C-alpha cells in the first residue's frame, strides 16, 4: 500500500521487540548464524514453476509454521479472513500473524540480519518498492526471483513484478495489492453533480466552502502524498522539472536538494498554499474518513480500498462515493517479500504464490476494493453491483490513473512541510 500511515493494533512493537531481545540473550550470534545457513530442505537452484508444488509442499508441511508481517492495518481482514484460512486449509501450515509499523519492522529485520540471526518473519507485506532499496542494501530480502519462479505470477504483467513503478526489483518484490488515490465524498452531504472535477475546480469549491475539504497530511498518510504528487504532475509544466518528477534514479536527498530551489515547482507551491488556507489538514488516512463520516468535512483525499473497508465495517455510510480529478491522480501498489534467512522458506513461497491466485485476488477485489495485478481479472465482470457502488468507475481508472514515483513524493513532502506548512 503503498506508503499508508495507518493505526495498527498495539501488539507488534512490544511482542516483536520482546522476541528480538529474548533471541539475542538466549544464544550467541555465531551459533545462530550457523543455524541460519542450514539447508532449507530444497535446492533453490533447481526449483522451477514446473516442479514448484511437488518440491515445496512436503517441505512446507515439515516446516509446519509460517510467520507473516502486515504493514497495512486496513488490509488486516484481507489476510486474516481471505488468504490465511485458504492457505492453512490447503497446506496444513499454521500462520502466525502480526500487524506491524513498517519503519519499526524494517529496523528490526535489518538489526537481526546484521547479527547473522534467523529472520523472525518469513513473509513480509512491506509496502511499495520505495522500501526496496533500503531492504536490499541491508540484505533483508531473500534472493528469489519470484517473478520467474511462482506459477501464479505468470498472469501478472512485468510492470507489477519486475521493474515496478520505475524500480528494478529483480522480481523479488511483486505487487499483490494495487490501489488508487482518489477523492472520497458523502453524496448525502455533497451531491455528485456538485463534486469538483479538476484541481482548479477543487480550489474554487474549497474557497467557497472553507474547512469542508480535508487533505491528509502527506507526512501522516499516503493519500495525502499521492494528492501532492498528482498535483505536481498537473501544475508543473517546465520540461526539466517534469522530467525530474519522473526520475526513478534520484535518492530522497537528491529530490529534496532539487525541490528546494526548483523554479518549475512554484505553480505547485502557490496552489497548495491557497488550498491549505481553506482546507482541513488531517493526521492520517483514517482521520480524513472519520471527519467525512462525522460530516465535519464533505470531501477528502482517500485510498479506494480503505473507503471500501470502512463502508463494509460500518465506519462510513453507504452513501460514500469516489472520484478522480481531471488529468489524473496516482495509483500505487504494495508487495510481498520472502525474508533472507527465513525459517520456513518453502511455506513462504507457497504463501506468496497463493496470494497471487485468481480465486483470492477476485475475493479481495470484491470485498475490499483491493485491485488485482493479474491481467486476467476484469473488475467490471467479477465485482458485484453492490461492491461497485463504493469503487471508482472503470472509465475513470482507464483514463485518469497515473503511475507514482514515491521517492520523489517523499522528497516533495519534506519541502512541502518546510516551505508551505511552516508558513501557514
CSV table of C-alpha atoms in Angstrom, one decimal:
chain,number,residue,atom,x,y,z
A,1,UNK,CA,0.0,0.0,0.0
A,2,UNK,CA,1.8,1.8,-0.5
A,3,UNK,CA,3.0,4.3,1.8
A,4,UNK,CA,0.0,4.2,4.0
A,5,UNK,CA,0.2,5.6,7.5
A,6,UNK,CA,-2.3,3.6,9.5
A,7,UNK,CA,-3.3,3.0,13.0
A,8,UNK,CA,-2.3,-0.6,13.9
A,9,UNK,CA,-3.1,-2.6,17.0
A,10,UNK,CA,-0.5,-2.2,19.8
A,11,UNK,CA,0.6,-5.8,19.8
A,12,UNK,CA,3.5,-5.5,17.4
A,13,UNK,CA,6.1,-3.3,19.0
A,14,UNK,CA,6.2,-4.9,22.4
A,15,UNK,CA,5.9,-8.5,21.2
A,16,UNK,CA,8.4,-8.1,18.3
A,17,UNK,CA,11.0,-6.3,20.4
A,18,UNK,CA,10.5,-8.8,23.2
A,19,UNK,CA,11.1,-11.6,20.8
A,20,UNK,CA,14.2,-9.9,19.4
A,21,UNK,CA,15.6,-9.2,22.9
A,22,UNK,CA,14.9,-12.8,24.0
A,23,UNK,CA,16.6,-14.2,21.0
A,24,UNK,CA,19.7,-12.1,21.5
A,25,UNK,CA,20.1,-13.2,25.1
A,26,UNK,CA,19.4,-16.9,24.5
A,27,UNK,CA,22.2,-17.6,22.1
A,28,UNK,CA,25.4,-16.3,20.6
A,29,UNK,CA,25.4,-14.8,17.2
A,30,UNK,CA,27.9,-17.4,15.8
A,31,UNK,CA,25.7,-20.3,16.7
A,32,UNK,CA,22.6,-18.6,15.3
A,33,UNK,CA,24.4,-17.7,12.1
A,34,UNK,CA,25.3,-21.4,11.6
A,35,UNK,CA,21.7,-22.3,12.1
A,36,UNK,CA,20.6,-19.7,9.6
A,37,UNK,CA,22.7,-21.1,6.9
A,38,UNK,CA,21.5,-24.7,7.2
A,39,UNK,CA,19.9,-26.1,4.0
A,40,UNK,CA,16.3,-25.0,3.5
A,41,UNK,CA,15.1,-28.6,2.7
A,42,UNK,CA,15.1,-28.0,-1.0
A,43,UNK,CA,17.6,-27.0,-3.7
A,44,UNK,CA,16.6,-23.5,-4.8
A,45,UNK,CA,18.8,-23.7,-7.8
A,46,UNK,CA,16.7,-26.5,-9.3
A,47,UNK,CA,13.3,-25.0,-8.3
A,48,UNK,CA,11.1,-24.0,-11.2
A,49,UNK,CA,7.4,-23.3,-12.0
A,50,UNK,CA,7.1,-26.8,-13.3
A,51,UNK,CA,8.2,-28.6,-10.1
A,52,UNK,CA,7.2,-25.8,-7.7
A,53,UNK,CA,4.4,-27.6,-5.8
A,54,UNK,CA,5.9,-31.0,-6.0
A,55,UNK,CA,9.1,-29.8,-4.3
A,56,UNK,CA,7.8,-27.3,-1.9
A,57,UNK,CA,4.6,-28.8,-0.5
A,58,UNK,CA,6.2,-31.6,1.5
A,59,UNK,CA,9.0,-29.3,2.8
A,60,UNK,CA,6.4,-26.7,3.9
A,61,UNK,CA,4.4,-29.3,5.8
A,62,UNK,CA,7.6,-30.3,7.7
A,63,UNK,CA,8.2,-26.7,8.5
A,64,UNK,CA,4.7,-26.6,9.8
A,65,UNK,CA,4.5,-22.8,10.6
A,66,UNK,CA,4.8,-19.5,8.9
A,67,UNK,CA,5.2,-16.0,10.4
A,68,UNK,CA,3.6,-13.1,8.4
A,69,UNK,CA,4.1,-9.4,9.0
A,70,UNK,CA,1.4,-7.0,7.6
A,71,UNK,CA,2.3,-3.3,7.5
A,72,UNK,CA,-1.1,-2.0,6.5
A,73,UNK,CA,-3.8,-2.2,9.2
A,74,UNK,CA,-6.6,-1.6,6.8
A,75,UNK,CA,-5.8,-4.8,4.9
A,76,UNK,CA,-5.9,-6.8,8.1
A,77,UNK,CA,-9.2,-8.7,7.1
A,78,UNK,CA,-7.7,-9.4,3.6
A,79,UNK,CA,-5.1,-11.6,5.2
A,80,UNK,CA,-6.9,-12.9,8.2
A,81,UNK,CA,-10.3,-13.7,6.6
A,82,UNK,CA,-9.2,-14.2,3.0
A,83,UNK,CA,-5.8,-15.7,2.5
A,84,UNK,CA,-4.6,-17.3,5.7
A,85,UNK,CA,-7.6,-19.7,6.1
A,86,UNK,CA,-7.3,-20.8,2.5
A,87,UNK,CA,-3.5,-21.3,2.9
A,88,UNK,CA,-3.9,-23.3,6.2
A,89,UNK,CA,-6.7,-25.5,4.8
A,90,UNK,CA,-4.7,-26.2,1.6
A,91,UNK,CA,-1.3,-26.9,3.0
A,92,UNK,CA,-1.9,-27.6,6.7
A,93,UNK,CA,0.7,-24.9,7.7
A,94,UNK,CA,-0.2,-22.7,10.7
A,95,UNK,CA,0.3,-18.9,10.2
A,96,UNK,CA,1.4,-16.6,13.0
A,97,UNK,CA,0.2,-13.2,12.1
A,98,UNK,CA,1.4,-9.7,13.2
A,99,UNK,CA,0.3,-6.2,12.3
A,100,UNK,CA,3.5,-4.0,12.4
A,101,UNK,CA,4.6,-0.5,11.7
A,102,UNK,CA,6.8,-0.6,8.6
A,103,UNK,CA,9.7,1.6,9.9
A,104,UNK,CA,9.9,-0.5,13.1
A,105,UNK,CA,9.7,-3.8,11.3
A,106,UNK,CA,12.4,-2.6,8.8
A,107,UNK,CA,14.8,-1.7,11.6
A,108,UNK,CA,14.1,-4.9,13.5
A,109,UNK,CA,14.8,-7.1,10.4
A,110,UNK,CA,17.9,-5.1,9.5
A,111,UNK,CA,19.3,-5.4,13.0
A,112,UNK,CA,18.6,-9.1,13.2
A,113,UNK,CA,20.1,-9.7,9.7
A,114,UNK,CA,23.3,-7.8,10.6
A,115,UNK,CA,23.6,-10.0,13.7
A,116,UNK,CA,23.6,-13.1,11.5
A,117,UNK,CA,20.4,-14.4,13.1
A,118,UNK,CA,17.4,-16.2,11.5
A,119,UNK,CA,14.6,-13.9,10.4
A,120,UNK,CA,11.7,-13.7,12.9
A,121,UNK,CA,9.4,-13.4,9.9
A,122,UNK,CA,9.0,-15.5,6.7
A,123,UNK,CA,6.7,-13.3,4.6
A,124,UNK,CA,6.6,-9.5,4.9
A,125,UNK,CA,3.9,-7.4,3.3
A,126,UNK,CA,6.3,-4.4,3.1
A,127,UNK,CA,4.6,-1.7,1.1
A,128,UNK,CA,5.6,-0.2,-2.2
A,129,UNK,CA,9.0,-0.5,-3.9
A,130,UNK,CA,10.2,2.8,-2.4
A,131,UNK,CA,11.1,0.5,0.5
A,132,UNK,CA,13.1,-1.9,-1.7
A,133,UNK,CA,16.4,-0.1,-1.8
A,134,UNK,CA,16.7,0.0,2.0
A,135,UNK,CA,16.0,-3.6,2.5
A,136,UNK,CA,18.0,-4.8,-0.5
A,137,UNK,CA,21.1,-2.9,0.7
A,138,UNK,CA,20.6,-4.4,4.1
A,139,UNK,CA,20.4,-7.9,2.8
A,140,UNK,CA,16.9,-8.5,4.3
A,141,UNK,CA,15.3,-9.7,1.0
A,142,UNK,CA,15.8,-13.4,0.1
A,143,UNK,CA,17.4,-13.7,-3.4
A,144,UNK,CA,14.4,-15.4,-5.0
A,145,UNK,CA,13.3,-14.1,-8.4
A,146,UNK,CA,9.6,-14.6,-7.6
A,147,UNK,CA,8.7,-13.3,-11.0
A,148,UNK,CA,10.1,-16.3,-12.8
A,149,UNK,CA,9.5,-18.8,-10.0
A,150,UNK,CA,5.9,-18.5,-8.9
A,151,UNK,CA,3.3,-20.2,-11.1
A,152,UNK,CA,0.6,-17.6,-10.4
A,153,UNK,CA,2.9,-14.7,-11.4
A,154,UNK,CA,2.7,-15.9,-15.0
A,155,UNK,CA,-0.6,-13.9,-15.1
A,156,UNK,CA,1.0,-10.7,-13.8
A,157,UNK,CA,2.5,-8.3,-16.3
A,158,UNK,CA,6.1,-7.1,-15.9
A,159,UNK,CA,5.2,-3.7,-14.6
A,160,UNK,CA,3.9,-5.3,-11.4
A,161,UNK,CA,6.7,-7.8,-10.8
A,162,UNK,CA,10.0,-6.8,-12.4
A,163,UNK,CA,10.5,-3.0,-12.9
A,164,UNK,CA,7.8,-1.7,-10.6
A,165,UNK,CA,7.0,2.0,-10.6
A,166,UNK,CA,10.4,2.6,-12.2
A,167,UNK,CA,12.3,0.5,-9.6
A,168,UNK,CA,14.1,-2.7,-10.8
A,169,UNK,CA,13.3,-5.1,-8.0
A,170,UNK,CA,14.8,-8.2,-9.7
A,171,UNK,CA,11.5,-10.0,-9.4
A,172,UNK,CA,11.8,-10.1,-5.6
A,173,UNK,CA,9.0,-7.6,-4.7
A,174,UNK,CA,5.9,-8.4,-6.8
A,175,UNK,CA,2.8,-6.1,-6.3
A,176,UNK,CA,0.0,-8.1,-4.8
A,177,UNK,CA,-2.3,-5.2,-3.9
A,178,UNK,CA,-3.0,-2.3,-6.4
A,179,UNK,CA,-4.7,0.7,-5.0
A,180,UNK,CA,-5.8,4.2,-6.1
A,181,UNK,CA,-5.6,7.6,-4.6
A,182,UNK,CA,-8.9,9.4,-5.0
A,183,UNK,CA,-11.3,11.9,-3.5
A,184,UNK,CA,-14.0,10.4,-1.3
A,185,UNK,CA,-17.2,12.2,-0.6
A,186,UNK,CA,-20.5,11.6,1.1
A,187,UNK,CA,-23.2,12.0,-1.6
A,188,UNK,CA,-25.8,12.7,1.1
A,189,UNK,CA,-23.8,15.9,2.1
A,190,UNK,CA,-22.3,16.7,-1.3
A,191,UNK,CA,-24.4,15.7,-4.4
A,192,UNK,CA,-22.4,14.1,-7.1
A,193,UNK,CA,-23.3,16.8,-9.6
A,194,UNK,CA,-21.6,19.4,-7.3
A,195,UNK,CA,-18.3,17.5,-6.8
A,196,UNK,CA,-15.3,19.2,-8.3
A,197,UNK,CA,-13.8,17.5,-11.4
A,198,UNK,CA,-10.4,19.2,-11.6
A,199,UNK,CA,-7.7,20.6,-9.4
A,200,UNK,CA,-8.7,24.2,-10.2
A,201,UNK,CA,-12.4,23.4,-9.5
A,202,UNK,CA,-11.4,21.9,-6.2
A,203,UNK,CA,-9.7,25.1,-5.1
A,204,UNK,CA,-12.6,27.2,-6.2
A,205,UNK,CA,-15.0,24.9,-4.3
A,206,UNK,CA,-12.8,24.8,-1.2
A,207,UNK,CA,-12.6,28.6,-1.0
A,208,UNK,CA,-16.4,28.9,-1.2
A,209,UNK,CA,-16.8,26.1,1.4
A,210,UNK,CA,-14.0,26.6,3.9
A,211,UNK,CA,-12.9,23.6,6.0
A,212,UNK,CA,-15.2,21.3,4.1
A,213,UNK,CA,-12.3,19.7,2.1
A,214,UNK,CA,-9.9,17.5,4.0
A,215,UNK,CA,-6.4,16.7,2.8
A,216,UNK,CA,-4.4,14.1,4.6
A,217,UNK,CA,-1.1,15.4,5.7
A,218,UNK,CA,1.5,13.8,3.4
A,219,UNK,CA,3.6,13.0,6.4
A,220,UNK,CA,0.8,11.1,8.0
A,221,UNK,CA,-0.8,9.2,5.2
A,222,UNK,CA,-0.2,8.1,1.6
A,223,UNK,CA,-3.4,9.5,0.2
A,224,UNK,CA,-2.0,13.0,1.1
A,225,UNK,CA,1.3,12.2,-0.5
A,226,UNK,CA,-0.5,10.8,-3.6
A,227,UNK,CA,-2.5,14.0,-3.8
A,228,UNK,CA,0.7,16.1,-3.6
A,229,UNK,CA,2.4,14.2,-6.4
A,230,UNK,CA,-0.8,14.2,-8.5
A,231,UNK,CA,-1.0,18.0,-8.1
A,232,UNK,CA,2.7,18.3,-9.1
A,233,UNK,CA,2.1,16.3,-12.3
A,234,UNK,CA,-0.8,18.7,-13.1
A,235,UNK,CA,0.7,22.0,-12.3
A,236,UNK,CA,4.4,21.6,-13.1
A,237,UNK,CA,4.9,22.3,-16.8
A,238,UNK,CA,8.6,23.3,-17.0
A,239,UNK,CA,10.3,20.5,-19.0
A,240,UNK,CA,13.2,19.8,-16.7
A,241,UNK,CA,11.1,19.9,-13.6
A,242,UNK,CA,8.6,17.4,-15.2
A,243,UNK,CA,11.5,15.2,-16.2
A,244,UNK,CA,12.7,15.2,-12.6
A,245,UNK,CA,9.3,14.3,-11.3
A,246,UNK,CA,9.5,11.0,-13.2
A,247,UNK,CA,13.2,10.3,-12.4
A,248,UNK,CA,13.3,6.9,-10.6
A,249,UNK,CA,17.1,7.1,-10.0
A,250,UNK,CA,17.1,10.1,-7.6
A,251,UNK,CA,17.5,9.4,-3.9
A,252,UNK,CA,15.3,11.2,-1.4
A,253,UNK,CA,18.2,13.5,-0.5
A,254,UNK,CA,18.7,14.5,-4.2
A,255,UNK,CA,15.0,15.2,-4.6
A,256,UNK,CA,15.0,17.4,-1.5
A,257,UNK,CA,18.0,19.4,-2.8
A,258,UNK,CA,16.4,19.8,-6.2
A,259,UNK,CA,12.9,20.7,-4.9
A,260,UNK,CA,14.1,23.4,-2.5
A,261,UNK,CA,15.3,25.6,-5.4
A,262,UNK,CA,13.4,24.4,-8.5
A,263,UNK,CA,11.6,27.4,-10.0
A,264,UNK,CA,9.5,25.0,-12.0
A,265,UNK,CA,7.7,23.9,-8.8
A,266,UNK,CA,6.5,27.4,-8.0
A,267,UNK,CA,3.0,26.8,-9.5
A,268,UNK,CA,2.6,23.7,-7.3
A,269,UNK,CA,3.6,25.6,-4.1
A,270,UNK,CA,1.2,28.5,-4.9
A,271,UNK,CA,-1.7,26.2,-5.4
A,272,UNK,CA,-1.1,24.3,-2.2
A,273,UNK,CA,-0.6,27.5,-0.2
A,274,UNK,CA,-4.1,28.7,-1.3
A,275,UNK,CA,-5.7,25.4,-0.8
A,276,UNK,CA,-4.4,24.8,2.7
A,277,UNK,CA,-5.6,28.1,3.9
A,278,UNK,CA,-9.2,26.9,3.4
A,279,UNK,CA,-8.8,23.1,3.8
A,280,UNK,CA,-8.7,20.8,6.9
A,281,UNK,CA,-5.3,19.2,7.2
A,282,UNK,CA,-5.7,15.8,8.9
A,283,UNK,CA,-3.4,13.5,10.9
A,284,UNK,CA,-3.9,10.3,8.7
A,285,UNK,CA,-6.0,8.5,6.1
A,286,UNK,CA,-8.4,7.2,8.7
A,287,UNK,CA,-8.7,10.6,10.3
A,288,UNK,CA,-9.8,12.1,7.0
A,289,UNK,CA,-12.5,9.4,6.5
A,290,UNK,CA,-13.7,9.8,10.1
A,291,UNK,CA,-14.2,13.5,9.5
A,292,UNK,CA,-16.3,12.7,6.5
A,293,UNK,CA,-18.3,10.2,8.5
A,294,UNK,CA,-19.0,12.8,11.1
A,295,UNK,CA,-19.9,15.3,8.4
A,296,UNK,CA,-17.4,17.8,9.6
A,297,UNK,CA,-16.0,17.7,6.1
A,298,UNK,CA,-17.7,16.7,2.9
A,299,UNK,CA,-14.9,15.5,0.6
A,300,UNK,CA,-11.3,14.5,1.2
A,301,UNK,CA,-8.3,12.5,0.0
A,302,UNK,CA,-8.6,8.7,0.3
A,303,UNK,CA,-7.4,5.3,-0.8
A,304,UNK,CA,-10.0,3.4,-2.7
A,305,UNK,CA,-9.5,0.1,-0.7
A,306,UNK,CA,-9.7,1.9,2.7
A,307,UNK,CA,-13.0,3.5,1.8
A,308,UNK,CA,-14.5,0.1,0.9
A,309,UNK,CA,-13.1,-1.4,4.2
A,310,UNK,CA,-14.7,1.4,6.2
A,311,UNK,CA,-18.0,1.1,4.4
A,312,UNK,CA,-18.1,-2.7,5.0
A,313,UNK,CA,-17.3,-2.2,8.7
A,314,UNK,CA,-20.0,0.5,9.2
A,315,UNK,CA,-17.4,3.2,9.8
A,316,UNK,CA,-18.6,5.1,6.7
A,317,UNK,CA,-22.2,5.4,5.4
A,318,UNK,CA,-23.4,3.6,2.3
A,319,UNK,CA,-23.7,7.0,0.5
A,320,UNK,CA,-19.9,7.2,0.2
A,321,UNK,CA,-18.6,7.7,-3.4
A,322,UNK,CA,-15.2,8.1,-5.0
A,323,UNK,CA,-13.9,10.2,-7.9
A,324,UNK,CA,-10.7,11.2,-9.7
A,325,UNK,CA,-9.7,14.7,-10.8
A,326,UNK,CA,-9.1,15.5,-14.5
A,327,UNK,CA,-5.6,15.0,-15.7
A,328,UNK,CA,-5.3,12.2,-13.2
A,329,UNK,CA,-4.4,11.0,-9.8
A,330,UNK,CA,-1.7,8.4,-8.9
A,331,UNK,CA,-2.3,4.8,-8.2
A,332,UNK,CA,0.1,2.7,-6.1
A,333,UNK,CA,0.7,-0.9,-5.0
A,334,UNK,CA,2.2,-3.0,-2.2
A,335,UNK,CA,4.3,-6.0,-2.4
A,336,UNK,CA,5.2,-9.3,-0.6
A,337,UNK,CA,8.7,-10.5,0.0
A,338,UNK,CA,10.4,-13.6,1.4
A,339,UNK,CA,12.9,-12.5,4.0
A,340,UNK,CA,16.5,-13.7,4.0
A,341,UNK,CA,17.2,-16.5,6.5
A,342,UNK,CA,13.5,-17.2,6.7
A,343,UNK,CA,12.9,-20.2,9.0
A,344,UNK,CA,10.1,-21.5,6.6
A,345,UNK,CA,11.2,-20.6,3.1
A,346,UNK,CA,9.1,-23.3,1.4
A,347,UNK,CA,5.9,-22.2,3.2
A,348,UNK,CA,6.8,-18.6,2.3
A,349,UNK,CA,7.0,-19.3,-1.4
A,350,UNK,CA,3.7,-21.3,-1.3
A,351,UNK,CA,2.0,-18.5,0.6
A,352,UNK,CA,3.0,-15.7,-1.8
A,353,UNK,CA,2.1,-17.9,-4.8
A,354,UNK,CA,-1.4,-18.4,-3.3
A,355,UNK,CA,-1.7,-14.7,-2.7
A,356,UNK,CA,-1.5,-14.2,-6.5
A,357,UNK,CA,-4.0,-16.9,-7.2
A,358,UNK,CA,-7.1,-15.9,-9.2
A,359,UNK,CA,-9.6,-17.0,-6.6
A,360,UNK,CA,-8.1,-15.0,-3.8
A,361,UNK,CA,-7.4,-12.0,-6.0
A,362,UNK,CA,-11.1,-11.8,-7.0
A,363,UNK,CA,-12.2,-12.3,-3.4
A,364,UNK,CA,-10.1,-9.3,-2.1
A,365,UNK,CA,-11.3,-7.1,-5.0
A,366,UNK,CA,-14.9,-7.9,-4.3
A,367,UNK,CA,-14.7,-7.5,-0.5
A,368,UNK,CA,-12.0,-4.8,-0.1
A,369,UNK,CA,-11.6,-3.0,-3.5
A,370,UNK,CA,-8.0,-4.3,-3.5
A,371,UNK,CA,-7.2,-4.1,-7.2
A,372,UNK,CA,-5.5,-7.1,-8.7
A,373,UNK,CA,-2.2,-7.1,-10.7
A,374,UNK,CA,-3.4,-10.0,-12.7
A,375,UNK,CA,-4.1,-9.3,-16.3
A,376,UNK,CA,-6.9,-11.9,-16.5
A,377,UNK,CA,-9.2,-10.3,-13.9
A,378,UNK,CA,-11.6,-7.6,-15.1
A,379,UNK,CA,-13.2,-5.8,-12.2
A,380,UNK,CA,-16.2,-4.9,-14.3
A,381,UNK,CA,-17.2,-8.5,-14.7
A,382,UNK,CA,-16.2,-10.0,-11.4
A,383,UNK,CA,-17.4,-7.3,-8.9
A,384,UNK,CA,-21.0,-7.3,-7.8
A,385,UNK,CA,-23.2,-4.2,-8.3
A,386,UNK,CA,-23.2,-3.7,-4.5
A,387,UNK,CA,-19.4,-3.5,-4.3
A,388,UNK,CA,-19.1,-1.4,-7.4
A,389,UNK,CA,-21.0,1.4,-5.7
A,390,UNK,CA,-18.1,2.1,-3.5
A,391,UNK,CA,-15.4,1.8,-6.1
A,392,UNK,CA,-14.1,4.1,-8.8
A,393,UNK,CA,-15.8,3.9,-12.2
A,394,UNK,CA,-13.7,1.8,-14.6
A,395,UNK,CA,-13.9,4.6,-17.2
A,396,UNK,CA,-12.1,6.9,-14.7
A,397,UNK,CA,-9.4,4.4,-13.9
A,398,UNK,CA,-8.8,3.7,-17.6
A,399,UNK,CA,-8.1,7.4,-18.3
A,400,UNK,CA,-7.1,9.1,-15.1
A,401,UNK,CA,-5.0,6.6,-13.1
A,402,UNK,CA,-1.3,7.7,-13.1
A,403,UNK,CA,1.9,5.9,-12.1
A,404,UNK,CA,3.6,7.1,-8.9
A,405,UNK,CA,7.1,7.9,-8.0
A,406,UNK,CA,7.2,7.6,-4.2
A,407,UNK,CA,10.8,8.6,-3.8
A,408,UNK,CA,10.1,11.9,-5.5
A,409,UNK,CA,6.9,12.2,-3.5
A,410,UNK,CA,8.7,11.8,-0.2
A,411,UNK,CA,11.2,14.5,-1.2
A,412,UNK,CA,8.5,16.9,-2.2
A,413,UNK,CA,6.8,16.1,1.1
A,414,UNK,CA,9.8,17.3,3.1
A,415,UNK,CA,10.0,20.6,1.1
A,416,UNK,CA,6.2,21.0,1.4
A,417,UNK,CA,6.5,20.8,5.2
A,418,UNK,CA,9.4,23.2,5.3
A,419,UNK,CA,8.2,25.7,2.7
A,420,UNK,CA,4.4,25.6,3.0
A,421,UNK,CA,3.2,24.2,6.3
A,422,UNK,CA,5.7,26.1,8.4
A,423,UNK,CA,4.4,29.4,7.0
A,424,UNK,CA,0.7,28.8,7.4
